[in-house]
CSV table of C-alpha atoms in Angstrom, one decimal:
chain,number,residue,atom,x,y,z
Y,1,MET,CA,8.6,-1.1,15.7
Y,2,TRP,CA,8.8,1.7,13.1
Y,3,ASN,CA,9.9,4.1,15.8
Y,4,GLU,CA,12.7,1.7,16.8
Y,5,LEU,CA,13.8,1.3,13.2
Y,6,THR,CA,13.9,5.0,12.4
Y,7,ALA,CA,15.4,6.1,15.7
Y,8,THR,CA,18.8,7.8,15.5
Y,9,GLN,CA,21.8,6.9,17.7
Y,10,VAL,CA,24.5,9.3,18.9
Y,11,ALA,CA,27.6,9.1,16.9
Y,12,PRO,CA,30.6,7.4,18.5
Y,13,PRO,CA,33.7,9.5,19.2
Y,14,LEU,CA,36.1,10.1,16.4
Y,15,TRP,CA,38.8,7.9,17.9
Y,16,LEU,CA,36.4,4.9,17.8
Y,17,VAL,CA,35.5,5.6,14.1
Y,18,ALA,CA,39.2,5.8,13.3
Y,19,LEU,CA,40.0,2.6,15.3
Y,20,SER,CA,37.2,0.7,13.6
Y,21,GLY,CA,38.6,1.7,10.2
Y,22,LEU,CA,42.1,0.6,11.2
Y,23,ALA,CA,40.8,-2.7,12.5
Y,24,ALA,CA,38.9,-3.3,9.2
Y,25,LEU,CA,42.1,-2.4,7.2
Y,26,ALA,CA,44.1,-4.9,9.3
Y,27,LEU,CA,41.5,-7.6,8.7
Y,28,VAL,CA,41.5,-7.0,4.9
Y,29,SER,CA,45.3,-6.7,4.7
Y,30,TYR,CA,46.3,-9.7,6.8
Y,31,PRO,CA,46.0,-12.9,4.7
Y,32,PRO,CA,44.8,-15.3,7.4
Y,33,SER,CA,41.9,-13.0,8.5
Y,34,TRP,CA,41.1,-12.1,4.9
Y,35,HIS,CA,40.9,-15.8,4.0
Y,36,VAL,CA,38.2,-16.3,6.7
Y,37,LEU,CA,36.3,-13.1,6.2
Y,38,ARG,CA,36.4,-12.9,2.4
Y,39,GLY,CA,33.2,-15.0,2.5
Y,40,LEU,CA,31.3,-11.9,3.7
Y,41,ILE,CA,32.4,-10.0,0.6
Y,42,THR,CA,31.3,-13.0,-1.5
Y,43,ILE,CA,27.8,-12.8,0.0
Y,44,ALA,CA,27.6,-9.2,-1.1
Y,45,HIS,CA,29.1,-10.0,-4.5
Y,46,GLU,CA,26.6,-12.8,-5.2
Y,47,GLY,CA,23.8,-10.6,-3.8
Y,48,GLY,CA,24.7,-7.9,-6.3
Y,49,HIS,CA,24.4,-10.4,-9.2
Y,50,ALA,CA,21.1,-11.6,-7.9
Y,51,LEU,CA,19.6,-8.2,-7.4
Y,52,ALA,CA,20.7,-7.0,-10.8
Y,53,ALA,CA,19.1,-10.1,-12.3
Y,54,VAL,CA,15.8,-9.5,-10.6
Y,55,LEU,CA,15.8,-5.8,-11.5
Y,56,THR,CA,16.5,-6.6,-15.2
Y,57,ARG,CA,13.7,-9.3,-15.2
Y,58,ARG,CA,16.0,-12.3,-15.6
Y,59,LYS,CA,14.8,-15.4,-13.8
Y,60,LEU,CA,16.9,-16.1,-10.7
Y,61,ARG,CA,17.5,-19.8,-10.4
Y,62,GLY,CA,19.7,-20.0,-7.4
Y,63,ILE,CA,22.8,-18.9,-5.5
Y,64,ARG,CA,25.6,-21.1,-4.2
Y,65,LEU,CA,28.3,-20.1,-1.7
Y,66,HIS,CA,31.4,-22.3,-1.3
Y,67,SER,CA,33.8,-22.9,1.5
Y,68,ASP,CA,36.7,-21.6,-0.6
Y,69,THR,CA,34.9,-18.2,-0.5
Y,70,SER,CA,33.9,-18.5,-4.1
Y,71,GLY,CA,30.3,-18.3,-5.3
Y,72,VAL,CA,28.0,-18.5,-8.3
Y,73,THR,CA,24.6,-17.0,-9.1
Y,74,LEU,CA,22.5,-18.9,-11.7
Y,75,THR,CA,20.0,-17.0,-13.9
Y,76,ARG,CA,17.9,-17.7,-16.9
Y,77,GLY,CA,17.1,-15.4,-19.8
Y,78,ASN,CA,18.6,-13.9,-22.9
Y,79,PRO,CA,22.3,-14.9,-22.9
Y,80,THR,CA,23.2,-11.4,-24.3
Y,81,GLY,CA,21.8,-8.0,-24.0
Y,82,PRO,CA,21.7,-5.2,-21.3
Y,83,GLY,CA,20.2,-7.5,-18.7
Y,84,MET,CA,23.0,-10.0,-18.9
Y,85,VAL,CA,25.6,-7.3,-18.9
Y,86,ALA,CA,24.1,-5.6,-15.9
Y,87,THR,CA,23.9,-8.9,-14.0
Y,88,ALA,CA,27.6,-9.8,-14.8
Y,89,ALA,CA,28.8,-6.3,-13.9
Y,90,ALA,CA,27.0,-6.0,-10.6
Y,91,GLY,CA,29.1,-8.5,-8.6
Y,92,TYR,CA,32.4,-6.9,-8.1
Y,93,VAL,CA,31.0,-3.4,-7.4
Y,94,ALA,CA,28.2,-4.6,-5.1
Y,95,PRO,CA,30.3,-4.8,-1.8
Y,96,SER,CA,31.5,-1.2,-2.3
Y,97,LEU,CA,28.1,0.2,-3.3
Y,98,ILE,CA,26.5,-1.6,-0.3
Y,99,GLY,CA,29.2,-0.1,1.9
Y,100,LEU,CA,28.5,3.3,0.5
Y,101,GLY,CA,24.8,3.1,1.2
Y,102,ALA,CA,25.5,1.7,4.7
Y,103,SER,CA,27.9,4.5,5.4
Y,104,TRP,CA,25.1,7.0,4.6
Y,105,LEU,CA,22.8,5.2,7.1
Y,106,VAL,CA,25.5,5.0,9.8
Y,107,ALA,CA,26.5,8.6,9.4
Y,108,ALA,CA,22.8,9.6,9.9
Y,109,GLY,CA,22.7,7.5,13.0
Y,110,ARG,CA,20.3,4.9,11.5
Y,111,ILE,CA,22.1,1.9,13.0
Y,112,THR,CA,19.0,-0.2,13.8
Y,113,LEU,CA,17.6,0.5,10.3
Y,114,LEU,CA,20.8,-0.7,8.7
Y,115,LEU,CA,20.9,-3.9,10.8
Y,116,TRP,CA,17.4,-4.8,9.9
Y,117,ALA,CA,17.9,-4.0,6.3
Y,118,VAL,CA,20.8,-6.4,6.3
Y,119,LEU,CA,18.6,-9.0,7.9
Y,120,VAL,CA,16.0,-8.6,5.2
Y,121,LEU,CA,18.5,-8.9,2.4
Y,122,LEU,CA,20.0,-12.1,4.0
Y,123,VAL,CA,16.6,-13.7,4.3
Y,124,CYS,CA,15.9,-13.0,0.6
Y,125,MET,CA,19.2,-14.5,-0.3
Y,126,LEU,CA,18.6,-17.5,1.9
Y,127,LEU,CA,15.4,-18.3,0.0
Y,128,MET,CA,17.5,-18.7,-3.2
Y,129,ILE,CA,20.5,-20.6,-1.7
Y,130,ARG,CA,21.0,-24.0,-3.4
Y,131,ASN,CA,23.7,-25.6,-1.3
Y,132,PHE,CA,24.2,-26.6,2.4
Y,133,PHE,CA,27.3,-24.5,3.1
Y,134,GLY,CA,25.7,-21.4,1.7
Y,135,ALA,CA,22.6,-21.9,3.9
Y,136,VAL,CA,24.8,-22.4,7.0
Y,137,ALA,CA,26.9,-19.3,6.1
Y,138,LEU,CA,23.9,-17.1,5.7
Y,139,LEU,CA,22.2,-18.4,8.9
Y,140,ALA,CA,25.4,-17.7,10.8
Y,141,VAL,CA,25.8,-14.2,9.5
Y,142,GLY,CA,22.1,-13.5,10.0
Y,143,GLY,CA,22.1,-14.8,13.5
Y,144,ALA,CA,25.1,-12.6,14.4
Y,145,VAL,CA,23.4,-9.5,13.0
Y,146,PHE,CA,20.1,-10.4,14.8
Y,147,ALA,CA,21.9,-10.9,18.1
Y,148,LEU,CA,23.7,-7.6,17.6
Y,149,SER,CA,20.5,-5.7,16.9
Y,150,TRP,CA,18.4,-7.3,19.6
Y,151,PHE,CA,20.8,-7.8,22.5
Y,152,ALA,CA,23.8,-5.4,22.2
Y,153,PRO,CA,23.7,-2.0,23.7
Y,154,PRO,CA,23.6,1.0,21.3
Y,155,ASN,CA,27.3,1.8,21.8
Y,156,VAL,CA,28.3,-1.7,20.8
Y,157,GLN,CA,25.9,-1.7,17.8
Y,158,GLY,CA,27.5,1.6,16.7
Y,159,ALA,CA,31.1,0.3,17.0
Y,160,CYS,CA,30.3,-2.9,15.1
Y,161,ALA,CA,28.3,-1.0,12.4
Y,162,TYR,CA,31.2,1.3,11.7
Y,163,ALA,CA,33.7,-1.6,11.6
Y,164,ALA,CA,31.4,-3.5,9.2
Y,165,VAL,CA,31.0,-0.5,6.9
Y,166,TRP,CA,34.7,0.1,6.8
Y,167,PHE,CA,35.2,-3.6,6.0
Y,168,LEU,CA,32.8,-3.5,3.1
Y,169,LEU,CA,34.4,-0.3,1.7
Y,170,LEU,CA,37.9,-1.6,2.0
Y,171,GLY,CA,37.1,-5.3,1.3
Y,172,GLY,CA,35.4,-4.3,-1.9
Y,173,VAL,CA,38.7,-3.2,-3.4
Y,174,ARG,CA,40.9,-6.2,-2.7
Y,175,PRO,CA,39.0,-8.8,-4.8
Y,176,ILE,CA,39.3,-6.6,-7.8
Y,177,LEU,CA,43.0,-6.3,-7.4
Y,178,GLU,CA,43.1,-10.1,-6.9
Y,179,LEU,CA,41.0,-10.6,-10.1
Y,180,GLN,CA,43.5,-8.7,-12.2
Y,181,THR,CA,46.4,-10.6,-10.8
Y,182,LYS,CA,44.7,-13.9,-11.7
Y,183,ARG,CA,43.8,-12.7,-15.1
Y,184,ARG,CA,47.4,-11.6,-15.7
Y,185,HIS,CA,48.5,-15.2,-15.0
Y,186,GLY,CA,45.7,-16.7,-17.1
Y,187,ARG,CA,44.0,-18.2,-14.0
Y,188,ALA,CA,40.5,-16.6,-14.4
Y,189,PRO,CA,39.4,-17.2,-18.0
Y,190,ASP,CA,35.7,-17.2,-17.1
Y,191,SER,CA,35.8,-14.2,-14.6
Y,192,ASP,CA,33.0,-11.6,-14.6
Y,193,ALA,CA,35.3,-9.2,-16.5
Y,194,ASP,CA,36.0,-11.8,-19.2
Y,195,GLN,CA,32.4,-12.7,-19.6
Y,196,LEU,CA,31.6,-9.0,-20.0
Y,197,ALA,CA,34.4,-8.7,-22.6
Y,198,ARG,CA,32.7,-11.5,-24.6
Y,199,LEU,CA,29.3,-9.8,-24.2
Y,200,THR,CA,30.3,-6.3,-25.1
Y,201,ARG,CA,33.6,-6.6,-27.0
Y,202,VAL,CA,35.1,-4.2,-24.4
Y,203,PRO,CA,38.5,-5.6,-23.2
Y,204,GLY,CA,38.3,-7.3,-19.8
Y,205,ALA,CA,41.0,-5.1,-18.4
Y,206,LEU,CA,38.8,-2.0,-19.0
Y,207,TRP,CA,36.0,-3.7,-17.1
Y,208,VAL,CA,38.4,-4.4,-14.2
Y,209,LEU,CA,39.4,-0.7,-14.3
Y,210,LEU,CA,35.8,0.3,-14.1
Y,211,PHE,CA,35.2,-2.0,-11.1
Y,212,LEU,CA,38.3,-0.4,-9.5
Y,213,LEU,CA,37.1,3.1,-10.2
Y,214,VAL,CA,33.7,2.4,-8.7
Y,215,SER,CA,35.1,0.7,-5.6
Y,216,THR,CA,37.7,3.4,-4.9
Y,217,ALA,CA,35.2,6.2,-5.4
Y,218,SER,CA,32.8,4.5,-3.0
Y,219,LEU,CA,35.6,4.1,-0.5
Y,220,ALA,CA,36.4,7.8,-0.7
Y,221,ALA,CA,32.8,8.9,-0.5
Y,222,GLY,CA,32.1,6.5,2.3
Y,223,ALA,CA,35.1,7.6,4.3
Y,224,TYR,CA,33.9,11.2,3.9
Y,225,LEU,CA,30.4,10.3,5.1
Y,226,LEU,CA,31.8,8.5,8.1
Y,227,SER,CA,34.1,11.3,9.2
Y,228,ALA,CA,32.2,14.4,7.9
Y,229,ARG,CA,30.8,15.5,11.2
Y,230,TRP,CA,34.3,16.0,12.6
Y,231,LEU,CA,35.8,17.8,9.6
Y,232,PRO,CA,36.3,21.6,10.0
Y,233,PHE,CA,34.8,22.2,6.5
Y,234,GLU,CA,32.0,21.0,4.3
Y,235,VAL,CA,32.2,19.8,0.8
């Protein structure tokens, strides 16, 4: 099992890497597809809140995922302080940072390791889900990842892994832009950025800017990792 997990796969051709990136960009840019697939970004978002809460020793009470692609992570502990700030700040940057870590594994050919790491994270989230729709969503995503890792040939696994990583990197940026649009029109008074503003006295717009800087930097670094082996130079 360990040999299977740590085995490396041959990188797909450059045209397939580029095509998977274009496909992910189309899915993120096209409103109907984004409306359906945005829930995957929400899973990563709420997972980021949950992981930050656990790492800062806050008590994780539960996670809820909703059919409108929104979600909420409930924690218990000091309502102020570094732990609460880290927990609130982790959500919007989580999809991009997960995408960056996944791009490193994919670029190294560790496709199987990536798929099983995703399965472990989904199982951990499933244990904390507190609503029916959230449980169904995680089971559906986990079932698809398991089927891909168990039944799909290596070339299909590689193509899907590249597309998924591109989707995380690109999809991590759009919710931040949507957040600022909602804030500008007064439709997100309790957003993560506004909660952070109340916790730290740093304006919410600066928190949104920080989220955007992290996500765009992750996109740039992830894109380099995914295409580095074909570049004529090294950075």
